[in-house]
mmCIF file of C-alpha atoms in Angstrom:
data_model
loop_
_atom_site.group_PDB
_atom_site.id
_atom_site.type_symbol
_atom_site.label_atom_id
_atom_site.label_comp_id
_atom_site.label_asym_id
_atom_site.label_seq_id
_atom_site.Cartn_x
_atom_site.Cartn_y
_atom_site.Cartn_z
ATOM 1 C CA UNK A 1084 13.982 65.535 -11.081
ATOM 2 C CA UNK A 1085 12.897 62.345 -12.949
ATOM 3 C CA UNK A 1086 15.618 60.267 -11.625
ATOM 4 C CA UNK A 1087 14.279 61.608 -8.051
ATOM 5 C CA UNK A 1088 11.037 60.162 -8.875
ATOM 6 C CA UNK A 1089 12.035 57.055 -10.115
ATOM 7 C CA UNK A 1090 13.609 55.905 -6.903
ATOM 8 C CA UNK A 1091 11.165 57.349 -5.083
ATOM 9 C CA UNK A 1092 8.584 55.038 -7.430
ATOM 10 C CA UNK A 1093 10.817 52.089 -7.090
ATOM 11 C CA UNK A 1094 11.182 52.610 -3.330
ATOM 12 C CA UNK A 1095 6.792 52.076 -3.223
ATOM 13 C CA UNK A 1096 6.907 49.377 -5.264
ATOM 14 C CA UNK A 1097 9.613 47.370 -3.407
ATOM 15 C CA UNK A 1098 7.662 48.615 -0.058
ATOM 16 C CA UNK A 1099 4.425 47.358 -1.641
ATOM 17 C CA UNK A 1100 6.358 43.885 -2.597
ATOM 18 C CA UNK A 1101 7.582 43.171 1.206
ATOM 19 C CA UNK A 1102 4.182 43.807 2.326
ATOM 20 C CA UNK A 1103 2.690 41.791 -0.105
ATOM 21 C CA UNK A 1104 5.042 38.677 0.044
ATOM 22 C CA UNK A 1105 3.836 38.258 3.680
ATOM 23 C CA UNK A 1106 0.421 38.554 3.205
ATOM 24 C CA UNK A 1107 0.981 35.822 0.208
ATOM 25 C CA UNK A 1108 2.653 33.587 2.613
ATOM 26 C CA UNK A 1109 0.182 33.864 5.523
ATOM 27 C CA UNK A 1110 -2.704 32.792 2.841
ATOM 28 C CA UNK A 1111 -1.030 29.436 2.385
ATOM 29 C CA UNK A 1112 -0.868 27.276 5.597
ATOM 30 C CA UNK A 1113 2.214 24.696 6.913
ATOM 31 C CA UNK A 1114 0.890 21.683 6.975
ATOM 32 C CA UNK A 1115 2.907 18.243 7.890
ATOM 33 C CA UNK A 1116 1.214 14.862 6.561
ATOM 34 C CA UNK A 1117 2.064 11.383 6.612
ATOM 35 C CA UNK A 1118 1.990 8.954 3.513
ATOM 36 C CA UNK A 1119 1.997 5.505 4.072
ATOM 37 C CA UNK A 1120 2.978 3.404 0.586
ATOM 38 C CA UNK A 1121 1.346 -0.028 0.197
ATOM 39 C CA UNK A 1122 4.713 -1.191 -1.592
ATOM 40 C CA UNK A 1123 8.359 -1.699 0.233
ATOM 41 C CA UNK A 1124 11.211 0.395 -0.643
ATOM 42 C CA UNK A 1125 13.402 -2.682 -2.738
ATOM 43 C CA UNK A 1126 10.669 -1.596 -5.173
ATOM 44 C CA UNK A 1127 12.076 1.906 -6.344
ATOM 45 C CA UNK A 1128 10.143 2.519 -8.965
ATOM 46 C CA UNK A 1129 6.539 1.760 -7.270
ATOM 47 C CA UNK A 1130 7.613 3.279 -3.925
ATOM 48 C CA UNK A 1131 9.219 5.791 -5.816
ATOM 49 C CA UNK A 1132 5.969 7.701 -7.095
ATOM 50 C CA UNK A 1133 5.798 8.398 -3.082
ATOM 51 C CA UNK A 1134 8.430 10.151 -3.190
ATOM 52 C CA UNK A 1135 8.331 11.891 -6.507
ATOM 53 C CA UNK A 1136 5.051 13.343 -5.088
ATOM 54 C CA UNK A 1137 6.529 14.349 -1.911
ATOM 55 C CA UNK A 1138 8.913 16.185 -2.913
ATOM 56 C CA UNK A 1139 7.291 18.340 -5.795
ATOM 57 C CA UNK A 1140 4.778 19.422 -3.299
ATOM 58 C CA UNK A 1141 7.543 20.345 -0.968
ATOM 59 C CA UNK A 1142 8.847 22.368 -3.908
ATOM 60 C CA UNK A 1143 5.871 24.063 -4.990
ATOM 61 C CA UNK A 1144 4.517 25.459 -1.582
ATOM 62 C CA UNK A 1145 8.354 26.778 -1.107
ATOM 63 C CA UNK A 1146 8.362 23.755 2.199
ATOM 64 C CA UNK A 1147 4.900 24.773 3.114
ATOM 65 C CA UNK A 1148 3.135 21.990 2.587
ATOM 66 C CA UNK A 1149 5.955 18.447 4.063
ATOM 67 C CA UNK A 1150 4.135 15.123 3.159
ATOM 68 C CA UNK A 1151 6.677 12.141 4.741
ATOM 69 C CA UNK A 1152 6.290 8.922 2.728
ATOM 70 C CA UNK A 1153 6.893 5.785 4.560
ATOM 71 C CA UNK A 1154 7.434 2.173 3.082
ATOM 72 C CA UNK A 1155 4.337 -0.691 3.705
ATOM 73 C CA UNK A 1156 4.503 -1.482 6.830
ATOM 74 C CA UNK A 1157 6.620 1.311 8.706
ATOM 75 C CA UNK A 1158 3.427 2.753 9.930
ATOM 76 C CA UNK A 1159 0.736 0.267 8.759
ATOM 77 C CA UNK A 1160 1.137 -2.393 6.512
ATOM 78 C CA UNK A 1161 -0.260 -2.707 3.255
ATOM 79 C CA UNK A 1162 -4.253 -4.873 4.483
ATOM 80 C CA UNK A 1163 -4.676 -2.258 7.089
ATOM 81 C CA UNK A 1164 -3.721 0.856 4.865
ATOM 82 C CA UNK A 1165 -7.379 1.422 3.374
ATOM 83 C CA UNK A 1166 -8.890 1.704 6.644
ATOM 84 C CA UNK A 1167 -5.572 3.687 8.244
ATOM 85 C CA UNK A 1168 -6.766 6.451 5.799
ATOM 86 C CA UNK A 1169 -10.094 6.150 5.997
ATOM 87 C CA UNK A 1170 -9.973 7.000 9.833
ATOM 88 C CA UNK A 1171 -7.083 9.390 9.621
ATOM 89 C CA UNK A 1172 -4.461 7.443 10.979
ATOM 90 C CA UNK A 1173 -2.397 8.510 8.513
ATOM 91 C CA UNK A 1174 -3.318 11.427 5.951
ATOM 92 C CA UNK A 1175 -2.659 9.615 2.379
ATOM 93 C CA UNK A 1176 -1.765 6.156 1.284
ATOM 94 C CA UNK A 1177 -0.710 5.012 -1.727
ATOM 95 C CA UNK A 1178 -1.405 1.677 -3.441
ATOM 96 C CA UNK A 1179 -4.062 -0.242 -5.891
ATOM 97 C CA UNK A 1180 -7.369 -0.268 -5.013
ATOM 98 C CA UNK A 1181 -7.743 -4.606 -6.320
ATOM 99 C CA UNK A 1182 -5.667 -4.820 -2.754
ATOM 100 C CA UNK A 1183 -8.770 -4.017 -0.807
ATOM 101 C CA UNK A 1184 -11.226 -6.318 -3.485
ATOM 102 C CA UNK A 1185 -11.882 -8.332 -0.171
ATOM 103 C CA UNK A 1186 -14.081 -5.343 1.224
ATOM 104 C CA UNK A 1187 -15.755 -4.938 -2.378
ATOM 105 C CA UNK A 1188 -15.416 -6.111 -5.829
ATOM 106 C CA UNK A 1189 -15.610 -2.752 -6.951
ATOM 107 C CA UNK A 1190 -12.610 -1.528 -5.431
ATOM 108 C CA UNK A 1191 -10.503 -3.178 -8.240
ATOM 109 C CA UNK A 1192 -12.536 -1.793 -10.997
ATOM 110 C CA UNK A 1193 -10.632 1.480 -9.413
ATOM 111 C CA UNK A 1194 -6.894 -0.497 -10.057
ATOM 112 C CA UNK A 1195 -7.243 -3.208 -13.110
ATOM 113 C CA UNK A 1196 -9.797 -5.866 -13.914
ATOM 114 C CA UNK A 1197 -8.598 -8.738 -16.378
ATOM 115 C CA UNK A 1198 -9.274 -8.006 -19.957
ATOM 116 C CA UNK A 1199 -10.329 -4.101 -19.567
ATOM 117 C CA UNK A 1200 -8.429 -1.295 -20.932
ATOM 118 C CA UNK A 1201 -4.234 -0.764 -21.619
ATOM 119 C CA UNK A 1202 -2.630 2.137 -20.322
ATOM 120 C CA UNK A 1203 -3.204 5.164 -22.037
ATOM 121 C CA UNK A 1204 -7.365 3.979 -22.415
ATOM 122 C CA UNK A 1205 -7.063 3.747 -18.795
ATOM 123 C CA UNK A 1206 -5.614 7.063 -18.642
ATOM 124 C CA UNK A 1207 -7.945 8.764 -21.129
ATOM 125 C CA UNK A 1208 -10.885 7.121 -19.148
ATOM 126 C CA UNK A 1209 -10.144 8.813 -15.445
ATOM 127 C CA UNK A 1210 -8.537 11.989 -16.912
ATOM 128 C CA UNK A 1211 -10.954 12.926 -19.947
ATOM 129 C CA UNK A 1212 -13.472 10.333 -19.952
ATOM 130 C CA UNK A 1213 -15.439 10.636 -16.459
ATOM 131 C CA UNK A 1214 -13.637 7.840 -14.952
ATOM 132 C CA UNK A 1215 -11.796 9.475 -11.854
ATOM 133 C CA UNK A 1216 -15.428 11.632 -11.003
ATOM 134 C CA UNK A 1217 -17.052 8.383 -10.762
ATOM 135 C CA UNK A 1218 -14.139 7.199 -8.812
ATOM 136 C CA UNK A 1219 -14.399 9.547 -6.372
ATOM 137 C CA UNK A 1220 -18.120 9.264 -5.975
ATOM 138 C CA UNK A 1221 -18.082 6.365 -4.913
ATOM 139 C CA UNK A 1222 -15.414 6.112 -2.668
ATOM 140 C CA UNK A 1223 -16.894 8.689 -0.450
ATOM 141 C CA UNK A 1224 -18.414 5.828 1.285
ATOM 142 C CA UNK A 1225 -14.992 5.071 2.524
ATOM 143 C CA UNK A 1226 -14.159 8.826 3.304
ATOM 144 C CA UNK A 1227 -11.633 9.192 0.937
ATOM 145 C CA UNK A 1228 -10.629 11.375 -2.224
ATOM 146 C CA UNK A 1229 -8.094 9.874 -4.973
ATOM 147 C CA UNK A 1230 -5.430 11.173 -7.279
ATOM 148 C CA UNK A 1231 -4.452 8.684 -9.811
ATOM 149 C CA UNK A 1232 -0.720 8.347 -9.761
ATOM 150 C CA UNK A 1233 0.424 5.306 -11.719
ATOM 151 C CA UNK A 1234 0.763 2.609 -13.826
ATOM 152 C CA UNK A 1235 3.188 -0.055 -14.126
ATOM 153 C CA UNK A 1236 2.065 -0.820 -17.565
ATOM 154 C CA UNK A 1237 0.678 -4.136 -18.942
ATOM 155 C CA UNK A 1238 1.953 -6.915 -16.565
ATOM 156 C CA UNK A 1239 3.896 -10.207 -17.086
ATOM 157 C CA UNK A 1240 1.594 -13.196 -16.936
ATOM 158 C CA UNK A 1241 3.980 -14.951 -14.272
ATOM 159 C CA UNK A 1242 6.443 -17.305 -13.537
ATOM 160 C CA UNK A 1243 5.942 -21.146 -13.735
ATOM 161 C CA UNK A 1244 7.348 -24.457 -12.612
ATOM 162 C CA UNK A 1245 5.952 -26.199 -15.189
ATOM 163 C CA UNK A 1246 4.952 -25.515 -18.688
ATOM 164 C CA UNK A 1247 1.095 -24.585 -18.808
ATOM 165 C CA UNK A 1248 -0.211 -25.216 -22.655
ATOM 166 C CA UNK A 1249 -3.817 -26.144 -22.382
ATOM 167 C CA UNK A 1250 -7.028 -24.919 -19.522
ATOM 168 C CA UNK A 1251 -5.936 -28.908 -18.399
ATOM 169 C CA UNK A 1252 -2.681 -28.020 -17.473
ATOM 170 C CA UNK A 1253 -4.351 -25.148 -14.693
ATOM 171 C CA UNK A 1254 -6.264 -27.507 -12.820
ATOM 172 C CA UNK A 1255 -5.183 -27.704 -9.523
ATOM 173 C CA UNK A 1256 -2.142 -25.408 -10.074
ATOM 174 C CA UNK A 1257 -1.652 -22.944 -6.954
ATOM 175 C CA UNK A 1258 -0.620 -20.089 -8.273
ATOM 176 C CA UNK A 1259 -0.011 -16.768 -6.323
ATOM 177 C CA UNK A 1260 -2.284 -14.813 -7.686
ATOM 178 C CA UNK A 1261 -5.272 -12.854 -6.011
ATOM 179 C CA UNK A 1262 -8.303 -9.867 -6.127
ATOM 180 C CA UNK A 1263 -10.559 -10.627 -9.495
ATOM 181 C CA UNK A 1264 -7.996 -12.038 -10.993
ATOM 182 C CA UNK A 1265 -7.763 -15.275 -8.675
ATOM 183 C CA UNK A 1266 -11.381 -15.357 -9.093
ATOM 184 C CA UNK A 1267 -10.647 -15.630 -12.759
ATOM 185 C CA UNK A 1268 -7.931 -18.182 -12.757
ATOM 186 C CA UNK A 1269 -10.215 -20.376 -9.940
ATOM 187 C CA UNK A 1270 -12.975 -20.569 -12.726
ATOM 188 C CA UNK A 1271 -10.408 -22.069 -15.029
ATOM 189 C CA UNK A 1272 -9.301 -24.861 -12.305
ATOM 190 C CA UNK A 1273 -6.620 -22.728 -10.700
ATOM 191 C CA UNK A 1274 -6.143 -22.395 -6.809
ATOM 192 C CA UNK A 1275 -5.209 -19.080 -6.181
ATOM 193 C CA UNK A 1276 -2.781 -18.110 -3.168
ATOM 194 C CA UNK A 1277 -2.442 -14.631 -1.560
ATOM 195 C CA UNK A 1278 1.067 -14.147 -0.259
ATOM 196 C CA UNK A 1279 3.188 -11.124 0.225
ATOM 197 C CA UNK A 1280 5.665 -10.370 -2.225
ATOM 198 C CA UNK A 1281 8.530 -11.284 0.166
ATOM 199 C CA UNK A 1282 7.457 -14.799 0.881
ATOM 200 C CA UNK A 1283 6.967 -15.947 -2.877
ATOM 201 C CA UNK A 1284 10.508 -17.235 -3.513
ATOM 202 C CA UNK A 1285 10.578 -19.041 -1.050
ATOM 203 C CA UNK A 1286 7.002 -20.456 -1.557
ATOM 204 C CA UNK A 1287 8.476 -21.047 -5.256
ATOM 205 C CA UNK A 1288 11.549 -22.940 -4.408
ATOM 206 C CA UNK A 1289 10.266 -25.302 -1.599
ATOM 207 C CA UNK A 1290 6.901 -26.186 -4.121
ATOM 208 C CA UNK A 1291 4.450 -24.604 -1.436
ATOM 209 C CA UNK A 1292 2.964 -22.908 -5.065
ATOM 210 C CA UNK A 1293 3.470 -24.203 -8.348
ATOM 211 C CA UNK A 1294 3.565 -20.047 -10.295
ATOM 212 C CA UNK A 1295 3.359 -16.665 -9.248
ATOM 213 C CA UNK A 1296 2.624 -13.180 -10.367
ATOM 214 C CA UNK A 1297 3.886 -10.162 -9.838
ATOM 215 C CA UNK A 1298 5.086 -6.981 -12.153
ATOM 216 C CA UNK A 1299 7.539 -7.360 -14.868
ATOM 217 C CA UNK A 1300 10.791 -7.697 -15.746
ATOM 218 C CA UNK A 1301 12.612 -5.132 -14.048
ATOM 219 C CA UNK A 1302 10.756 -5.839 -10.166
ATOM 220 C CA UNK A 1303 10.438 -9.405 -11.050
ATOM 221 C CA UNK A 1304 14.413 -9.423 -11.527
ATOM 222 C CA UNK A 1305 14.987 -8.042 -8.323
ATOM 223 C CA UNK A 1306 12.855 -11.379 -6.422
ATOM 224 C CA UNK A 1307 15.192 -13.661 -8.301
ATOM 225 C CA UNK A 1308 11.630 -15.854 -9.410
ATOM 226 C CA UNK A 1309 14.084 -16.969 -12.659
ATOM 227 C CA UNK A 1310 15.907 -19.671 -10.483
ATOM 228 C CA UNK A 1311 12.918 -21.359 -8.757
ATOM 229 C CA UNK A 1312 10.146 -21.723 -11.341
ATOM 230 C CA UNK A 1313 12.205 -20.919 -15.189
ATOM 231 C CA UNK A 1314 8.580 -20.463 -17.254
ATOM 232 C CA UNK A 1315 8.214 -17.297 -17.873
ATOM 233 C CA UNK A 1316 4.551 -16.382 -19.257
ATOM 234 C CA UNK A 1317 3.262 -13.812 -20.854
ATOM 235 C CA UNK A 1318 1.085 -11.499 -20.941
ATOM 236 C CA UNK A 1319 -0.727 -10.786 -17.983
ATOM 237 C CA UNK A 1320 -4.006 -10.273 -19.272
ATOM 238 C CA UNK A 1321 -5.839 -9.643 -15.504
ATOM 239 C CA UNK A 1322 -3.309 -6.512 -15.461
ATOM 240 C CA UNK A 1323 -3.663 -4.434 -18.556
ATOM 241 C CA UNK A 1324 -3.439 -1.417 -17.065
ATOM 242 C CA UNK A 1325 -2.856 -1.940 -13.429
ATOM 243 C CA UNK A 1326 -3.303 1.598 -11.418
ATOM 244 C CA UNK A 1327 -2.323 3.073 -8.191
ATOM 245 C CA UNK A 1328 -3.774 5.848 -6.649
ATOM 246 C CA UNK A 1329 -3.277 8.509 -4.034
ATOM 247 C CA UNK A 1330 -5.701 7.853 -1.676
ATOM 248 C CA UNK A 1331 -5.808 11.218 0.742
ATOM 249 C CA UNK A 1332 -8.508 11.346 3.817
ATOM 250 C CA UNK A 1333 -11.549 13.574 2.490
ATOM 251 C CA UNK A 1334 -12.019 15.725 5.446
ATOM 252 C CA UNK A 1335 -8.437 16.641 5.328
ATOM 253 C CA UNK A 1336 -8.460 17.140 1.731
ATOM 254 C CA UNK A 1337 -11.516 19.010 2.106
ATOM 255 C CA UNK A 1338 -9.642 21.216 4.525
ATOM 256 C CA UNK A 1339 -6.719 22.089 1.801
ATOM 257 C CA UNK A 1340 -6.370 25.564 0.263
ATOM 258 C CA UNK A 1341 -7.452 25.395 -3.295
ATOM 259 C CA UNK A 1342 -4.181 25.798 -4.660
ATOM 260 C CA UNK A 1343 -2.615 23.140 -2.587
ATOM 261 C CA UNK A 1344 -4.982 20.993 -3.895
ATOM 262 C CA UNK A 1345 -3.897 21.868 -7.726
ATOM 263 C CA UNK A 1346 -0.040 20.972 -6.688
ATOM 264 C CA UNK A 1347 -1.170 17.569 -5.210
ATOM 265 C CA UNK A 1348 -3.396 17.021 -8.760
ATOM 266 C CA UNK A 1349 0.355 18.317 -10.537
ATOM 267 C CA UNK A 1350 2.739 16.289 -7.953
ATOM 268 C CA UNK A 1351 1.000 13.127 -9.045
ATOM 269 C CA UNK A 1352 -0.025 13.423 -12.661
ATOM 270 C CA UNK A 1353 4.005 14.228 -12.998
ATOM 271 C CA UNK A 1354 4.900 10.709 -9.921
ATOM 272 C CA UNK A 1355 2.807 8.858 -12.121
ATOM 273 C CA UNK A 1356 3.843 9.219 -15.581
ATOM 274 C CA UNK A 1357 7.678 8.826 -14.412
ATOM 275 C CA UNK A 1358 6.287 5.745 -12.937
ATOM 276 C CA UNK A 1359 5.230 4.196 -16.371
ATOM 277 C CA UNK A 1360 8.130 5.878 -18.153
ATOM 278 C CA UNK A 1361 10.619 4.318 -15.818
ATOM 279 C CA UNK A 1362 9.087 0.782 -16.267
ATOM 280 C CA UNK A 1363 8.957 1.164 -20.081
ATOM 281 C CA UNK A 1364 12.231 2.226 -20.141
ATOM 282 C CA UNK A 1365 13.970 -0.309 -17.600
ATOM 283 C CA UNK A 1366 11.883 -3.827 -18.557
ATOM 284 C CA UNK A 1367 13.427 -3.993 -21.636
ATOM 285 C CA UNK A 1368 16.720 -4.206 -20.686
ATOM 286 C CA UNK A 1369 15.825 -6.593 -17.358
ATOM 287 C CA UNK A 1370 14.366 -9.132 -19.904
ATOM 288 C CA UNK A 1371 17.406 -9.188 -21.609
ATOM 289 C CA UNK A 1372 19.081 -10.203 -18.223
ATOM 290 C CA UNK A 1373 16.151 -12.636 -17.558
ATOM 291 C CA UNK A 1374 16.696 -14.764 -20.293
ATOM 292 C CA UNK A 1375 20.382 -15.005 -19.804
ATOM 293 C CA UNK A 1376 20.026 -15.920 -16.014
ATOM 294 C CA UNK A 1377 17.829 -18.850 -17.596
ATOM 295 C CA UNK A 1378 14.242 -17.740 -17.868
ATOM 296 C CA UNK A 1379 12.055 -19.383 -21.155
ATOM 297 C CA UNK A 1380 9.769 -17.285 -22.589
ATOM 298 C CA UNK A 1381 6.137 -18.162 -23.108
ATOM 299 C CA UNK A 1382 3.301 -16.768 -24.474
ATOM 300 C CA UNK A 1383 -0.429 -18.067 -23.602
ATOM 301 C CA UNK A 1384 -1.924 -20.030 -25.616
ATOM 302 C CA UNK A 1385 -5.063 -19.011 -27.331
ATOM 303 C CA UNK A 1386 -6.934 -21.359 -25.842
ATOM 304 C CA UNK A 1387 -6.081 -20.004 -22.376
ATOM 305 C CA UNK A 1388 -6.420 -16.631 -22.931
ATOM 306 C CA UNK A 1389 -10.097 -16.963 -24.717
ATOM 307 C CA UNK A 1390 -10.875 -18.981 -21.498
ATOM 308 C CA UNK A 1391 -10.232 -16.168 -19.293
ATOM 309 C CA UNK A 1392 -11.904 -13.946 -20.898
ATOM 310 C CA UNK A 1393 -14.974 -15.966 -21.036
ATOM 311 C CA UNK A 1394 -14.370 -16.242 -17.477
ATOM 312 C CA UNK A 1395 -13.567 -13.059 -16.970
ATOM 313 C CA UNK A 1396 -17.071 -11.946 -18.454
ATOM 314 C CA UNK A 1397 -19.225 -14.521 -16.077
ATOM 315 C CA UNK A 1398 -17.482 -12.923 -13.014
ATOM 316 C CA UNK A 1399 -18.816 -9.484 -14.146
ATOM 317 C CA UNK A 1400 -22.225 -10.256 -15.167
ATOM 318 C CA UNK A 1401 -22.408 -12.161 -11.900
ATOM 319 C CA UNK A 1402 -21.341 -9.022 -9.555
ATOM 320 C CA UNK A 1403 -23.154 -6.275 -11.695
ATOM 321 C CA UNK A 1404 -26.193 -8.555 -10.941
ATOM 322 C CA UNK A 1405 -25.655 -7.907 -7.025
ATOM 323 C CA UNK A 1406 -23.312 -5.432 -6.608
ATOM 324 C CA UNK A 1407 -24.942 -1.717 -7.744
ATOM 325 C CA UNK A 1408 -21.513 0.171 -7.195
ATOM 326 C CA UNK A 1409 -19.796 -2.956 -9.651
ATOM 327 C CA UNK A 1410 -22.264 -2.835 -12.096
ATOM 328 C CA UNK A 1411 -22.226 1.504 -12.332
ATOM 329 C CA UNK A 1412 -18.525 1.590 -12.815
ATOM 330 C CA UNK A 1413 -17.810 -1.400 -14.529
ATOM 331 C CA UNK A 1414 -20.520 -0.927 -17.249
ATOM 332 C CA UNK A 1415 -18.984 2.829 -17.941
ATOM 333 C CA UNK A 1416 -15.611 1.318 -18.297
ATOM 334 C CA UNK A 1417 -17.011 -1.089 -20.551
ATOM 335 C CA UNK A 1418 -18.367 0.909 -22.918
ATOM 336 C CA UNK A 1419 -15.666 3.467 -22.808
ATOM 337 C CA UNK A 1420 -13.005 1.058 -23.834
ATOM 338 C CA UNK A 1421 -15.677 -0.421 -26.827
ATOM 339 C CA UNK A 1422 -15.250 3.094 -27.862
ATOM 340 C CA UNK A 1423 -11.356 2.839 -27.718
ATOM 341 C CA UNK A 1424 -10.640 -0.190 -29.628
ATOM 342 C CA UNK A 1425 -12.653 0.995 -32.329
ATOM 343 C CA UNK A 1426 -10.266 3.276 -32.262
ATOM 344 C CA UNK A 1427 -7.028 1.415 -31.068
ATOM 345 C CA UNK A 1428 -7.353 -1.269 -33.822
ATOM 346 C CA UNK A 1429 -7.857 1.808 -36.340
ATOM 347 C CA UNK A 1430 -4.196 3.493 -35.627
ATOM 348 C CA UNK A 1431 -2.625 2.102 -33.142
ATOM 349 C CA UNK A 1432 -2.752 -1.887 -33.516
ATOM 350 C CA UNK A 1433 -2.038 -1.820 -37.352
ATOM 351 C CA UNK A 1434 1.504 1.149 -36.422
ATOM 352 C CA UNK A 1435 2.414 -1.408 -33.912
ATOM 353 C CA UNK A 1436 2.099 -4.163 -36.107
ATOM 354 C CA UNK A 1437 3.885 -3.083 -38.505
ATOM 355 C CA UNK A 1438 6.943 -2.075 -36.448
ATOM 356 C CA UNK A 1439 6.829 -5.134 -34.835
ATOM 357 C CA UNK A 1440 7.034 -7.005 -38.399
ATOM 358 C CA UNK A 1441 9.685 -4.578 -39.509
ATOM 359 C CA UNK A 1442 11.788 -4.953 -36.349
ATOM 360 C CA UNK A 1443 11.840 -8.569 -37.063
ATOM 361 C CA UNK A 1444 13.042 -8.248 -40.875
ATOM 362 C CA UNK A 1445 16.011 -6.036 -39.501
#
C-alpha cells in the first residue's frame, strides 16, 4: 500500500515538474542582440571580454538570451559606435568612454582621467562607492545604460624615438596620444596625434610621430612598436585605471526581464575581471620579451610627472568651471580617491614596498 502511494506521489510531482518547466521557460523570452566591440580581434584579451560576456549569458538563459559580438569595424567602427548604440543600430557596444571625449569631456571621467584612481579604487568607486549610479545618470542623455566590464590595468607611458628627460625635451614632440590626456601632454609642449592603432607603426617608423601610446606589454608586443621607436617609458600616468564598459541601448535594456538583467550585471563583472587578470598575468612575461627584442626601459622623470599633474589639475578646474556634468562626476571621484590613498598609503603602498625591496635583495 505505501509503495502504491509513493509512485502514485512521485508520478504528481514529476507531472507537476513538466508543467512547470514550461511555464518557467515561457517567462523568459529569446532574444538575439548584436555587440559591436570598439577594439579589433588581434587584441584577444580586450576583444575578448566580448566574448567572455557573450557566452556566459548564452549559458545562463540555457541559449535564451544569443548576444553576437563583432570586432570594431565589422558593423560600425569604433568613432561611430557611441551613437550606433545610442540609436539602436546595434543593441550594445563595448569600449572606453575617453573614445567619445570629443562629444564631452565628461565622457572620459567614465574610462580614465590622468592622475585619478588605480584599479581596484576605480573598482571600489563604481561598484561600492556610487560611481556606476552616477554613471548611469548621466548618460541617460545619450540613451544608454552601462555595465562596467574592464580594466587593462595601469598603462605603459609609451614608446619613444628619442630619450625624453626634462618638460624641454616634450616640446614639439608629436606623440600619439589623445582624449584628456593629449590635452595634458599639449599643456606641457606636446602635439598630440589621434591615429588608429593599426597605422602607428608605420607612423613610428617613417617619423610621421616622434612616440606613441597604447596598452602594455603584452598588446604593445603584438604592434612590434620595439623596432621603430626603442624608448620604452613608463608609467602611464593619464591611464591609471583605464575602464571599458558595456554600453547597452536603454530602451532595450529597459525592455529585459529582471533576471536577464542580473546575468548581464554577472556576465560582465566575471568578462571584466578575467580581463585584468589576463593582463596581470601575461605583461610580465611580454616585458621580458620586450627587452630582449631591444626595448630600454625608462621611467619619467620627476620633473615630468609633477608637470602633468599640475597640468592635469588646470584642465579640471578649467572644465568643472563650464562643464556641470564634468564638474559633478569629477569632484565625487576626487574626493573618493582622497579617501583611498589615505588608505592605500596606510596598507597597501608600504606591503608593496617592501616586497618590491625584498624582491630586489633576492
Amino acid at each position: 500500500m505505501k509503495r502504491r502511494q509513493f509512485l502514485q506521489a512521485g508520478s504528481v510531482g514529476l507531472a507537476a515538474a513538466s508543467v512547470a518547466a514550461p511555464a518557467i521557460a515561457q517567462s523568459n523570452p529569446e532574444i538575439r542582440w548584436r555587440l559591436s566591440s570598439t577594439f579589433p580581434k588581434s587584441l584577444d584579451t580586450l576583444y575578448g571580454a566580448s566574448e567572455t560576456f557573450s557566452k556566459l549569458v548564452s549559458e545562463l538563459t540555457d541559449g535564451k538570451f544569443q548576444i553576437q559580438p563583432f570586432a570594431a569595424g565589422e558593423i560600425v567602427g569604433m568613432p561611430q559606435a557611441l551613437d550606433a548604440v545610442s540609436n539602436a543600430t546595434v543593441e550594445m557596444i563595448h569600449g572606453p568612454g575617453y573614445y567619445y571625449v570629443g562629444k564631452d569631456p565628461a565622457l572620459a571621467l567614465i574610462a580614465d582621467t590622468p592622475f585619478i584612481m588605480n584599479v581596484r579604487q576605480r573598482n571600489a568607486w563604481l561598484h561600492a562607492g556610487g560611481g556606476q549610479e552616477l554613471v548611469n545618470e548621466y548618460l541617460t542623455k545619450y540613451n544608454v545604460h552601462t555595465l562596467q566590464g574592464g580594466n587593462t590595468g595601469t598603462q605603459m607611458g609609451g614608446w619613444f624615438r628619442k630619450e625624453v628627460k626634462t618638460v624641454a625635451d616634450l616640446q614639439g614632440l608629436k606623440f600619439r596620444i589623445a582624449g584628456l590626456a593629449g590635452q595634458v601632454m599639449a599643456k606641457l609642449g606636446v602635439v598630440p596625434q589621434q591615429i588608429p592603432g593599426g597605422d602607428i607603426y608605420p607612423a613610428l617608423e617613417r617619423g610621421t610621430i616622434d612616440a606613441a601610446e597604447w596598452v602594455g606589454p603584452y598588446d604593445d608586443e603584438k604592434l612590434g612598436f620595439a623596432k621603430v621607436a626603442p624608448y620604452y617609458y613608463y608609467p602611464g600616468f593619464w591611464e591609471g585605471a583605464p575602464t571599458t564598459h558595456f554600453w547597452i541601448n536603454k530602451p532595450k535594456w529597459d525592455e529585459l526581464p529582471k533576471l536577464y538583467k542580473q546575468i548581464m550585471y554577472t556576465a560582465a563583472i566575471q568578462a571584466g575581471m578575467e580581463m585584468t587578470a589576463k593582463y596581470d598575468a601575461r605583461n610580465p612575461a611580454a616585458l621580458r620579451r620586450l627587452v630582449a627584442q631591444g626595448a630600454q626601459l625608462r621611467p619619467f622623470s620627476q620633473e615630468i610627472m609633477e608637470a602633468g599633474f599640475k597640468a592635469s589639475n588646470e584642465i579640471y578646474d578649467e572644465l568643472s568651471a563650464k562643464n556641470p556634468d564634468f564638474k559633478k562626476i569629477y569632484e565625487h571621484q576626487r574626493a573618493f580617491r582622497n579617501e583611498e590613498y589615505l588608505w592605500w598609503q596606510l596598507a597597501e603602498y608600504s606591503f608593496d614596498t617592501f616586497m618590491i625591496r625584498a624582491r630586489a635583495r633576492n
